[in-house]
Each structure stands twice: as structure tokens, then as C-alpha cells.
Short mmCIF file of N, CA and C in Angstrom, two decimals:
data_model
loop_
_atom_site.label_atom_id
_atom_site.label_comp_id
_atom_site.label_asym_id
_atom_site.label_seq_id
_atom_site.Cartn_x
_atom_site.Cartn_y
_atom_site.Cartn_z
N MET A 1 0.94 -1.39 0.22
CA MET A 1 0.39 -0.13 0.29
C MET A 1 0.80 1.27 -0.42
N ILE A 2 2.10 1.10 0.50
CA ILE A 2 2.74 2.32 0.75
C ILE A 2 3.20 2.80 -0.54
N PHE A 3 3.49 1.17 -1.18
CA PHE A 3 4.34 1.32 -3.16
C PHE A 3 3.14 2.83 -3.73
N MET A 4 2.16 1.81 -3.37
CA MET A 4 1.17 2.90 -4.73
C MET A 4 0.72 4.50 -3.87
N VAL A 5 0.75 4.84 -2.69
CA VAL A 5 0.57 6.18 -2.16
C VAL A 5 1.75 6.59 -2.75
N SER A 6 3.25 5.99 -3.20
CA SER A 6 4.36 6.67 -3.23
C SER A 6 4.62 7.16 -4.81
N VAL A 7 3.67 6.18 -5.41
CA VAL A 7 3.68 6.27 -7.51
C VAL A 7 2.54 7.27 -6.91
N HIS A 8 1.34 7.43 -6.44
CA HIS A 8 0.19 8.40 -6.76
C HIS A 8 0.88 9.91 -6.17
N GLN A 9 1.49 10.00 -5.32
CA GLN A 9 2.64 11.24 -4.73
C GLN A 9 3.94 11.51 -5.83
N LEU A 10 4.30 10.81 -6.68
CA LEU A 10 5.19 10.65 -8.03
C LEU A 10 4.13 11.81 -9.06
N ASP A 11 3.29 10.90 -9.35
CA ASP A 11 2.15 11.72 -10.72
C ASP A 11 1.87 12.84 -10.07
N ALA A 12 1.34 13.06 -8.97
CA ALA A 12 0.94 14.49 -8.43
C ALA A 12 2.22 15.51 -8.68
N GLN A 13 3.44 14.72 -8.50
CA GLN A 13 4.34 16.25 -8.18
C GLN A 13 4.51 15.95 -9.68
N THR A 14 4.32 15.08 -10.47
CA THR A 14 5.16 15.17 -12.14
C THR A 14 3.86 16.13 -12.34
N LEU A 15 2.58 16.00 -12.67
CA LEU A 15 2.20 17.87 -13.13
C LEU A 15 1.61 18.24 -12.41
N SER A 16 1.81 18.70 -11.60
CA SER A 16 2.11 19.58 -10.60
C SER A 16 3.83 20.44 -11.60
N LYS A 17 4.30 19.86 -11.60
CA LYS A 17 5.85 19.94 -12.16
C LYS A 17 5.67 20.77 -13.55
N ALA A 18 4.50 19.85 -14.46
CA ALA A 18 4.65 20.05 -15.70
C ALA A 18 3.25 21.03 -16.18
N GLU A 19 2.79 21.76 -14.70
CA GLU A 19 1.40 22.64 -14.87
C GLU A 19 2.38 23.58 -14.36
N GLU A 20 3.50 23.86 -13.55
CA GLU A 20 4.15 24.77 -13.50
C GLU A 20 5.59 25.56 -14.35
N SER A 21 5.61 24.71 -15.63
CA SER A 21 5.99 24.88 -16.61
C SER A 21 4.85 25.53 -17.63
N PHE A 22 4.78 24.81 -17.77
CA PHE A 22 3.59 25.66 -18.49
C PHE A 22 2.89 26.87 -18.06
N ALA A 23 3.54 27.64 -16.60
CA ALA A 23 2.57 28.48 -16.40
C ALA A 23 4.15 29.39 -16.66
N GLN A 24 4.78 29.07 -16.78
CA GLN A 24 6.21 29.20 -17.18
C GLN A 24 6.27 30.19 -18.04
N PHE A 25 6.19 29.53 -19.20
CA PHE A 25 6.01 29.33 -20.00
C PHE A 25 4.96 30.32 -21.09
N ASN A 26 3.72 30.83 -20.59
CA ASN A 26 3.02 31.38 -20.74
C ASN A 26 2.66 32.75 -19.93
N LYS A 27 4.11 32.72 -18.85
CA LYS A 27 4.27 34.10 -18.42
C LYS A 27 4.98 34.92 -19.27
N LEU A 28 6.21 33.98 -19.55
CA LEU A 28 6.95 34.75 -20.33
C LEU A 28 6.80 35.43 -21.76
N ARG A 29 5.82 34.22 -22.72
CA ARG A 29 5.18 34.82 -23.53
C ARG A 29 4.34 36.33 -23.07
N ALA A 30 3.44 36.41 -21.69
CA ALA A 30 2.81 37.13 -21.79
C ALA A 30 3.43 38.86 -21.02
N SER A 31 4.88 38.27 -20.86
CA SER A 31 6.13 39.30 -20.68
C SER A 31 6.57 39.80 -21.47
N GLY A 32 5.88 39.32 -22.97
CA GLY A 32 7.47 39.97 -23.59
C GLY A 32 8.91 39.29 -23.64
N ALA A 33 9.08 38.18 -22.99
CA ALA A 33 10.34 37.74 -22.73
C ALA A 33 10.71 37.49 -24.22
N THR A 34 12.45 36.88 -24.58
CA THR A 34 12.37 37.03 -26.20
C THR A 34 12.34 35.68 -26.27
N GLU A 35 12.34 35.61 -27.64
CA GLU A 35 11.34 34.22 -28.37
C GLU A 35 12.28 33.11 -28.08
N ASN A 36 14.17 33.09 -27.48
CA ASN A 36 14.76 31.87 -26.65
C ASN A 36 14.27 31.43 -25.91
N ALA A 37 14.01 32.38 -24.67
CA ALA A 37 13.29 32.12 -24.03
C ALA A 37 12.16 31.46 -23.46
N ILE A 38 11.20 31.84 -23.97
CA ILE A 38 10.08 31.85 -24.49
C ILE A 38 9.69 30.10 -25.13
N TYR A 39 10.43 29.49 -26.14
CA TYR A 39 11.03 28.42 -26.62
C TYR A 39 11.15 27.88 -25.66
N ASP A 40 12.83 27.96 -25.10
CA ASP A 40 12.94 27.01 -23.54
C ASP A 40 12.31 26.35 -23.46
N ALA A 41 11.56 27.30 -22.32
CA ALA A 41 10.28 27.06 -21.01
C ALA A 41 9.32 26.24 -22.78
N LEU A 42 9.05 26.64 -23.13
CA LEU A 42 7.74 25.42 -24.08
C LEU A 42 8.13 24.43 -24.53
N TYR A 43 9.82 23.88 -24.78
CA TYR A 43 10.11 22.24 -24.52
C TYR A 43 10.06 21.54 -23.17
N VAL A 44 10.69 22.36 -22.19
CA VAL A 44 10.18 22.09 -20.98
C VAL A 44 9.59 21.53 -20.47
N CYS A 45 8.21 22.66 -21.11
CA CYS A 45 6.67 22.34 -20.75
C CYS A 45 6.48 20.89 -21.92
N TYR A 46 6.76 20.74 -23.00
CA TYR A 46 6.70 19.80 -23.25
C TYR A 46 7.18 18.80 -23.23
N ALA A 47 8.10 18.28 -22.45
CA ALA A 47 8.49 17.39 -21.88
C ALA A 47 8.21 16.48 -21.11
N ASP A 48 8.32 17.66 -20.00
CA ASP A 48 7.27 17.33 -18.70
C ASP A 48 5.69 17.22 -19.11
N PHE A 49 5.06 17.61 -19.75
CA PHE A 49 4.16 16.70 -19.90
C PHE A 49 4.09 15.70 -21.11
N VAL A 50 4.38 15.11 -21.67
CA VAL A 50 5.09 13.99 -21.83
C VAL A 50 5.46 12.59 -20.59
N SER A 51 6.22 13.16 -20.05
CA SER A 51 6.65 12.51 -19.07
C SER A 51 5.19 12.27 -18.06
N VAL A 52 4.61 13.23 -17.91
CA VAL A 52 2.81 12.67 -17.26
C VAL A 52 2.52 11.60 -18.30
N LEU A 53 2.39 11.47 -19.59
CA LEU A 53 2.06 10.61 -20.47
C LEU A 53 2.05 9.43 -19.59
N GLU A 54 3.56 9.59 -20.03
CA GLU A 54 3.89 8.32 -19.82
C GLU A 54 4.13 7.53 -18.53
N ASN A 55 4.04 8.13 -17.27
CA ASN A 55 3.91 7.80 -16.18
C ASN A 55 2.63 7.00 -15.34
N ALA A 56 1.73 8.63 -16.01
CA ALA A 56 0.35 8.01 -15.54
C ALA A 56 -0.55 7.38 -16.21
N PRO A 57 -0.79 6.38 -15.38
CA PRO A 57 -2.42 5.53 -15.61
C PRO A 57 -3.26 6.16 -17.07
N ALA A 58 -3.54 5.26 -17.89
CA ALA A 58 -4.52 6.14 -18.75
C ALA A 58 -5.41 6.55 -18.79
N ALA A 59 -6.71 6.33 -17.59
CA ALA A 59 -7.67 6.53 -16.86
C ALA A 59 -8.17 7.74 -15.93
N SER A 60 -6.59 7.64 -16.00
CA SER A 60 -6.00 8.86 -14.65
C SER A 60 -6.62 10.51 -15.15
N ALA A 61 -7.10 11.03 -13.87
CA ALA A 61 -6.70 12.46 -14.10
C ALA A 61 -5.93 13.15 -15.36
N ASP A 62 -5.06 12.98 -14.68
CA ASP A 62 -2.98 13.31 -14.57
C ASP A 62 -3.06 13.24 -15.96
N TYR A 63 -3.29 12.04 -16.54
CA TYR A 63 -3.14 11.30 -18.34
C TYR A 63 -4.23 12.96 -19.10
N ALA A 64 -5.17 12.79 -18.39
CA ALA A 64 -6.66 13.54 -19.27
C ALA A 64 -5.52 14.98 -19.66
N ALA A 65 -5.50 15.54 -18.17
CA ALA A 65 -5.06 16.59 -18.21
C ALA A 65 -3.37 17.12 -18.97
N ALA A 66 -2.63 16.07 -19.49
CA ALA A 66 -1.46 15.59 -20.58
C ALA A 66 -1.72 15.97 -21.43
N LYS A 67 -2.49 15.12 -21.77
CA LYS A 67 -2.74 15.36 -23.42
C LYS A 67 -4.09 16.20 -23.72
N ARG A 68 -4.70 17.23 -22.85
CA ARG A 68 -5.48 18.52 -22.60
C ARG A 68 -4.18 19.44 -23.39
N ALA A 69 -3.35 19.40 -22.15
CA ALA A 69 -1.86 20.78 -22.23
C ALA A 69 -1.26 19.80 -23.90
N LEU A 70 -0.80 18.90 -24.28
CA LEU A 70 -0.28 18.41 -24.94
C LEU A 70 -1.17 19.42 -26.72
N ARG A 71 -2.29 18.90 -26.62
CA ARG A 71 -2.98 19.88 -27.89
C ARG A 71 -2.96 21.29 -27.60
N GLU A 72 -2.92 21.76 -26.91
CA GLU A 72 -2.64 23.03 -26.47
C GLU A 72 -1.90 23.79 -27.05
N ILE A 73 0.10 23.43 -26.75
CA ILE A 73 1.05 23.81 -27.00
C ILE A 73 1.53 23.12 -28.41
N LEU A 74 0.64 22.51 -29.43
CA LEU A 74 1.34 21.91 -30.31
C LEU A 74 1.63 22.74 -30.55
N PRO A 75 0.76 23.65 -31.38
CA PRO A 75 0.84 24.81 -32.15
C PRO A 75 2.19 25.74 -31.77
N PHE A 76 2.23 25.17 -30.86
CA PHE A 76 4.15 26.26 -30.91
C PHE A 76 4.63 25.41 -30.58
N LEU A 77 4.56 23.83 -30.65
CA LEU A 77 5.81 23.60 -31.05
C LEU A 77 6.18 23.59 -32.42
N GLN A 78 5.11 23.71 -33.54
CA GLN A 78 5.53 24.02 -35.12
C GLN A 78 5.97 25.37 -35.00
N MET A 79 5.78 26.20 -34.27
CA MET A 79 6.12 27.89 -34.61
C MET A 79 7.69 27.74 -34.12
N GLY A 80 7.09 26.86 -32.64
CA GLY A 80 9.30 26.46 -31.86
C GLY A 80 10.45 26.85 -33.67
N ALA A 81 10.11 24.86 -34.00
CA ALA A 81 10.62 24.82 -35.18
C ALA A 81 10.65 25.84 -35.54
N ALA A 82 9.83 26.90 -36.39
CA ALA A 82 9.99 27.70 -38.11
C ALA A 82 10.60 29.04 -36.89
N TRP A 83 10.82 29.13 -35.80
CA TRP A 83 11.77 30.26 -35.21
C TRP A 83 12.81 30.07 -35.60
N ASN A 84 13.67 28.71 -34.60
CA ASN A 84 14.50 28.36 -34.48
C ASN A 84 15.24 28.08 -35.73
N SER A 85 14.44 27.21 -36.67
CA SER A 85 14.93 27.53 -38.43
C SER A 85 15.24 28.62 -38.88
N ASN A 86 14.36 29.37 -38.69
CA ASN A 86 14.78 31.18 -39.28
C ASN A 86 16.07 31.85 -38.46
N HIS A 87 16.60 31.03 -37.61
CA HIS A 87 17.51 32.60 -36.30
C HIS A 87 18.61 31.00 -36.44
N GLY A 88 19.10 30.30 -36.94
CA GLY A 88 20.17 30.41 -37.19
C GLY A 88 20.01 28.76 -36.28
N GLN A 89 19.42 28.36 -35.83
CA GLN A 89 19.63 27.07 -34.89
C GLN A 89 18.92 25.81 -35.04
N PRO A 90 19.84 25.04 -35.86
CA PRO A 90 18.80 23.40 -36.62
C PRO A 90 18.47 22.55 -35.79
N ASP A 91 19.46 22.68 -34.67
CA ASP A 91 19.51 21.06 -34.47
C ASP A 91 18.24 21.90 -32.89
N LYS A 92 18.14 23.00 -32.28
CA LYS A 92 16.58 23.49 -31.74
C LYS A 92 15.68 23.01 -32.49
N ALA A 93 15.58 23.72 -34.07
CA ALA A 93 14.67 23.87 -34.88
C ALA A 93 14.17 21.79 -35.09
N LEU A 94 14.76 21.39 -35.38
CA LEU A 94 14.81 19.77 -35.55
C LEU A 94 13.98 19.53 -34.34
N ARG A 95 14.51 19.21 -33.02
CA ARG A 95 13.86 18.86 -31.72
C ARG A 95 12.51 18.93 -31.36
N PHE A 96 11.90 20.77 -32.14
CA PHE A 96 11.38 21.29 -32.07
C PHE A 96 10.38 20.88 -32.68
N ALA A 97 10.63 20.43 -34.07
CA ALA A 97 9.63 19.98 -35.22
C ALA A 97 9.44 18.09 -34.89
N GLN A 98 10.26 17.19 -34.53
CA GLN A 98 10.14 15.93 -33.89
C GLN A 98 8.88 16.36 -32.54
N ALA A 99 8.96 16.98 -32.05
CA ALA A 99 8.11 17.38 -30.71
C ALA A 99 6.32 17.48 -31.54
N PHE A 100 6.53 18.49 -32.62
CA PHE A 100 4.99 18.51 -32.99
C PHE A 100 4.74 17.46 -33.70
N MET A 101 5.92 16.54 -34.38
CA MET A 101 5.20 15.03 -35.31
C MET A 101 4.66 14.41 -34.21
N ASP A 102 5.93 14.37 -33.07
CA ASP A 102 5.53 13.42 -31.91
C ASP A 102 4.05 13.08 -31.40
N VAL A 103 3.68 14.43 -31.39
CA VAL A 103 2.59 14.46 -30.31
C VAL A 103 1.43 13.28 -31.05
N PRO A 104 0.65 13.82 -32.26
CA PRO A 104 0.14 13.08 -32.26
C PRO A 104 0.19 11.54 -33.49
N LEU A 105 2.08 11.34 -33.11
CA LEU A 105 2.13 10.09 -33.08
C LEU A 105 2.09 9.20 -31.93
N MET A 106 1.78 9.72 -30.68
CA MET A 106 1.87 8.81 -29.71
C MET A 106 0.99 7.92 -29.40
N PRO A 107 1.07 6.75 -28.76
CA PRO A 107 -0.31 5.76 -28.86
C PRO A 107 -1.37 6.29 -27.47
N ALA A 108 -1.18 7.68 -27.04
CA ALA A 108 -2.10 7.90 -25.83
C ALA A 108 -3.34 8.84 -27.06
N PHE A 109 -2.75 9.39 -28.00
CA PHE A 109 -3.49 10.52 -29.47
C PHE A 109 -4.06 9.15 -30.40
N GLN A 110 -3.97 7.84 -30.46
CA GLN A 110 -3.60 6.81 -31.48
C GLN A 110 -5.62 6.89 -32.01
N ASN A 111 -6.93 7.65 -30.82
CA ASN A 111 -8.05 7.51 -31.12
C ASN A 111 -8.50 8.76 -31.76
N ASP A 112 -7.42 10.09 -31.64
CA ASP A 112 -7.79 11.42 -31.42
C ASP A 112 -7.42 11.80 -32.71
N THR A 113 -8.13 12.92 -33.27
CA THR A 113 -7.83 13.18 -35.34
C THR A 113 -7.38 14.66 -34.88
N PHE A 114 -6.67 14.81 -35.20
CA PHE A 114 -5.99 15.84 -35.69
C PHE A 114 -5.61 16.77 -36.68
N VAL A 115 -6.28 18.04 -37.41
CA VAL A 115 -6.24 18.63 -38.84
C VAL A 115 -5.22 19.26 -39.02
N PRO A 116 -4.26 18.86 -40.17
CA PRO A 116 -3.32 19.18 -40.08
C PRO A 116 -3.19 20.75 -41.11
N ASP A 117 -2.65 21.26 -40.88
CA ASP A 117 -2.93 22.46 -41.36
C ASP A 117 -1.88 22.90 -42.88
N ALA A 118 -1.24 23.55 -43.34
CA ALA A 118 -0.78 23.88 -44.27
C ALA A 118 0.76 23.72 -44.38
N ASN A 119 1.02 23.74 -43.29
CA ASN A 119 2.35 23.59 -42.94
C ASN A 119 2.85 22.20 -42.65
N TYR A 120 2.18 21.25 -42.18
CA TYR A 120 2.20 19.90 -41.79
C TYR A 120 3.23 18.97 -42.71
N PRO A 121 3.17 19.42 -43.72
CA PRO A 121 3.84 18.42 -44.90
C PRO A 121 5.31 19.07 -44.74
N THR A 122 5.81 19.94 -45.09
CA THR A 122 6.63 20.46 -44.45
C THR A 122 7.27 19.71 -42.87
N MET A 123 6.88 20.35 -41.89
CA MET A 123 6.98 19.85 -40.38
C MET A 123 7.32 18.57 -40.77
N ALA A 124 6.92 18.07 -41.57
CA ALA A 124 6.88 16.31 -41.36
C ALA A 124 8.63 16.17 -42.29
N TYR A 125 8.22 16.34 -43.41
CA TYR A 125 9.48 16.75 -44.15
C TYR A 125 11.41 17.14 -44.03
N PHE A 126 10.24 17.75 -42.87
CA PHE A 126 11.98 18.63 -42.30
C PHE A 126 12.09 17.50 -40.54
N ALA A 127 11.48 17.60 -40.29
CA ALA A 127 11.86 16.14 -39.19
C ALA A 127 12.65 15.04 -39.45
N ALA A 128 11.49 14.23 -40.33
CA ALA A 128 12.18 13.01 -41.42
C ALA A 128 13.65 13.93 -42.05
N SER A 129 13.47 14.59 -42.71
CA SER A 129 15.01 14.46 -43.14
C SER A 129 16.07 14.62 -42.41
N GLY A 130 15.65 15.57 -41.76
CA GLY A 130 16.97 16.34 -39.94
C GLY A 130 17.12 14.99 -39.10
N THR A 131 16.15 13.91 -38.92
CA THR A 131 16.38 12.38 -38.35
C THR A 131 17.35 11.85 -38.70
N PHE A 132 16.67 11.76 -40.38
CA PHE A 132 17.37 10.85 -41.69
C PHE A 132 19.36 10.95 -41.17
N ASN A 133 19.09 12.83 -40.97
CA ASN A 133 20.97 13.16 -41.24
C ASN A 133 21.38 13.02 -40.20
N ALA A 134 20.68 13.04 -39.13
CA ALA A 134 21.08 12.59 -37.66
C ALA A 134 21.57 10.84 -37.17
N LYS A 135 20.96 10.26 -38.81
CA LYS A 135 21.37 8.86 -38.80
C LYS A 135 20.52 7.84 -37.27
N GLU A 136 19.35 8.28 -36.96
CA GLU A 136 17.93 8.15 -36.57
C GLU A 136 17.17 7.12 -36.78
N TYR A 137 16.99 6.15 -37.83
CA TYR A 137 16.14 5.47 -39.18
C TYR A 137 15.47 5.08 -38.42
N LYS A 138 15.22 4.23 -37.27
CA LYS A 138 13.99 4.41 -36.94
C LYS A 138 12.96 5.27 -36.35
N LYS A 139 13.32 6.39 -36.03
CA LYS A 139 12.82 7.27 -35.47
C LYS A 139 12.38 8.46 -36.50
N ALA A 140 12.99 8.44 -37.44
CA ALA A 140 12.52 8.67 -39.00
C ALA A 140 11.51 8.28 -39.88
N ILE A 141 11.15 7.05 -39.32
CA ILE A 141 10.63 6.22 -40.68
C ILE A 141 9.27 7.07 -40.22
N PRO A 142 8.39 7.11 -39.15
CA PRO A 142 7.47 7.88 -38.95
C PRO A 142 7.04 9.33 -39.19
N TYR A 143 7.88 9.99 -39.78
CA TYR A 143 7.87 11.56 -39.86
C TYR A 143 7.64 10.84 -41.73
N PHE A 144 8.64 10.61 -41.74
CA PHE A 144 8.55 10.12 -43.48
C PHE A 144 6.94 9.43 -44.33
N GLN A 145 6.27 8.75 -43.40
CA GLN A 145 5.43 8.09 -43.05
C GLN A 145 4.01 8.80 -42.88
N ALA A 146 4.56 10.00 -42.41
CA ALA A 146 3.70 11.17 -41.60
C ALA A 146 3.04 12.18 -43.27
N TYR A 147 4.65 11.94 -43.73
CA TYR A 147 4.83 13.22 -44.99
C TYR A 147 3.74 12.84 -46.52
N LEU A 148 4.26 10.71 -46.15
CA LEU A 148 3.25 10.32 -47.39
C LEU A 148 1.95 10.58 -47.01
N ASN A 149 1.91 10.10 -45.94
CA ASN A 149 0.37 10.61 -45.53
C ASN A 149 -0.82 11.61 -45.32
N SER A 150 0.07 12.53 -45.85
CA SER A 150 -0.05 14.35 -46.19
C SER A 150 -0.76 14.58 -47.89
N GLY A 151 -0.33 13.59 -48.07
CA GLY A 151 -0.98 14.06 -49.74
C GLY A 151 -0.04 14.66 -50.43
N ASP A 152 1.10 16.01 -50.17
CA ASP A 152 1.50 16.34 -50.61
C ASP A 152 2.37 15.80 -51.94
N LYS A 153 2.74 16.81 -53.00
CA LYS A 153 3.43 15.90 -53.89
C LYS A 153 5.20 16.48 -54.34
N ARG A 154 5.26 17.78 -53.18
CA ARG A 154 6.30 18.13 -53.74
C ARG A 154 7.62 17.75 -53.59
N ASN A 155 7.46 16.79 -52.42
CA ASN A 155 8.57 16.22 -52.25
C ASN A 155 8.72 14.14 -51.65
N ARG A 156 7.49 14.04 -52.78
CA ARG A 156 7.01 12.72 -52.70
C ARG A 156 8.16 11.80 -53.62
N GLU A 157 8.89 12.44 -54.42
CA GLU A 157 9.35 11.00 -55.05
C GLU A 157 10.40 10.76 -54.14
N ASN A 158 10.85 11.99 -53.48
CA ASN A 158 11.97 11.76 -52.42
C ASN A 158 11.74 11.39 -51.46
N VAL A 159 11.07 11.56 -50.64
CA VAL A 159 10.64 10.94 -49.33
C VAL A 159 10.51 9.16 -49.83
N PHE A 160 9.32 8.86 -51.16
CA PHE A 160 9.74 7.61 -51.32
C PHE A 160 10.98 6.36 -51.05
N VAL A 161 12.07 7.20 -51.70
CA VAL A 161 13.34 6.96 -51.79
C VAL A 161 14.34 6.90 -50.16
N PHE A 162 14.04 8.01 -49.99
CA PHE A 162 14.57 8.14 -48.22
C PHE A 162 13.79 7.08 -47.64
N MET A 163 12.43 7.02 -47.37
CA MET A 163 12.16 6.22 -46.80
C MET A 163 12.50 4.86 -46.80
N ALA A 164 13.23 4.66 -48.27
CA ALA A 164 13.11 3.16 -48.83
C ALA A 164 14.97 3.08 -47.67
N LYS A 165 15.36 3.89 -47.85
CA LYS A 165 16.68 3.86 -47.99
C LYS A 165 17.16 4.04 -46.29
N THR A 166 16.13 4.25 -45.37
CA THR A 166 15.94 4.37 -44.07
C THR A 166 15.28 3.10 -43.64
N CYS A 167 14.41 2.82 -44.38
CA CYS A 167 13.58 1.39 -43.60
C CYS A 167 15.32 0.33 -43.51
N ILE A 168 15.87 0.31 -45.27
CA ILE A 168 17.46 -0.32 -45.28
C ILE A 168 17.96 -0.40 -43.69
N LEU A 169 18.57 0.48 -43.69
CA LEU A 169 20.05 1.58 -42.32
C LEU A 169 18.63 0.85 -41.29
N ALA A 170 17.77 0.78 -41.41
CA ALA A 170 17.00 0.59 -39.50
C ALA A 170 16.64 -0.89 -39.87
N LYS A 171 17.54 -1.11 -40.62
CA LYS A 171 16.85 -3.10 -41.07
C LYS A 171 15.72 -3.21 -41.02
N GLU A 172 15.17 -2.79 -41.24
CA GLU A 172 13.29 -2.87 -41.70
C GLU A 172 12.88 -3.38 -42.65
N ASP A 173 13.63 -4.33 -43.37
CA ASP A 173 13.26 -4.84 -44.68
C ASP A 173 12.19 -5.09 -45.36
N GLU A 174 11.40 -5.26 -44.93
CA GLU A 174 9.83 -6.09 -45.22
C GLU A 174 9.29 -4.49 -45.57
N MET A 175 9.68 -3.59 -44.53
CA MET A 175 8.71 -2.37 -44.84
C MET A 175 9.58 -1.55 -46.14
N ALA A 176 11.22 -1.78 -46.32
CA ALA A 176 11.61 -1.31 -46.88
C ALA A 176 10.95 -1.44 -48.44
N ILE A 177 11.04 -3.20 -48.74
CA ILE A 177 9.97 -3.78 -49.73
C ILE A 177 9.01 -3.06 -50.34
N LYS A 178 8.10 -3.01 -49.01
CA LYS A 178 6.75 -2.48 -49.32
C LYS A 178 6.78 -1.06 -49.64
N VAL A 179 7.63 -0.49 -49.41
CA VAL A 179 7.84 1.23 -49.98
C VAL A 179 8.26 1.28 -51.27
N LEU A 180 9.32 0.48 -51.76
CA LEU A 180 9.17 0.46 -53.00
C LEU A 180 8.56 -0.43 -53.87
N MET A 181 7.71 -1.03 -53.88
CA MET A 181 6.72 -1.78 -54.65
C MET A 181 5.91 -1.11 -55.11
#
């Protein structure tokens, strides 16, 4: 019984920490802080809510709160990727693009609907190509698939080639064959 109380207290502390991070992010936005500070706080907020989602029971209030918060910050993750890309911070831009793509790909959101905006294919392509270039092949596959699922035609041919290559490098041979067929 003591273990159950400790786990519950840990979940509550984790949610409290995530909510504090969210409040800090919003405070920085409202106070006119630098974009760099705002987006750094956003990423901490994102990571804290992901931690809650990974550690809280699926039917709990903490889990539901984390899902709501991640949905709320999702557009800001996309803005963080664009801002960092435009300001010469490619590693941070990739991290935000990955976070933006990861939210709808999380098991917690598998039955939820996300309506992609016009920039979604660009974000998917950016996340896929950057992750591929970082040699994180298994992680790149869902981003390439998200791009293909978007229906965008601009980079479609390149994405098929790189997705097949990524599957081979990730030792996902059956998937590579499907991509090439």
C-alpha cells in the first residue's frame, strides 16, 4: 500500500511540475520575453507533459490533463521549429519539429483526430530529413510516413527513396520492400 501512495504522489508531483512549466511558458509569452527564452520554456513544458503521459495511468485525471496540455501547446511547437530554423538554430528547430510530429503519433492520441494545417507536410519532411541526417533511422520512419500520408506532392518522390533507404538502414527490410513496391 505504501508503494501505491508513493507512485500516486510521484504522479501528482510530475503533473504539478508540468503545470508549473506551462505557467512559466505562458508567463514568458505574456511578459514579452525573448523568443529564445519562450521556446526554451516551451520545450521544458512539452517534456514535462510527455513524462506525465508516460507515467500516469491511462484512465487518470493526470493523463487527461497531460493530453489536453499537449494539444494546447502543439501549435507553439510548430512555431518553435520555424522560429529556430529562421534564427540559425537547426538542432533546436529539429527538436521542435520532432516534438510537433511526435504528439499526434503518441499512443495516447491514436484514436484522436488532428487536422493538419498547410505547413504540416513541411514539418513532416523537415523532421524526417533532419532525423535521417542525424542517423536516427527508426525514428525517421514515422515522419516519412506522415509526410506520405499528408498527400503533399512536392517531395513525394524523394521521400519514397529516402524512406526505403531509411528502412534498409534501420533493418526494417519488409517495410523497405513495401515502400519500393
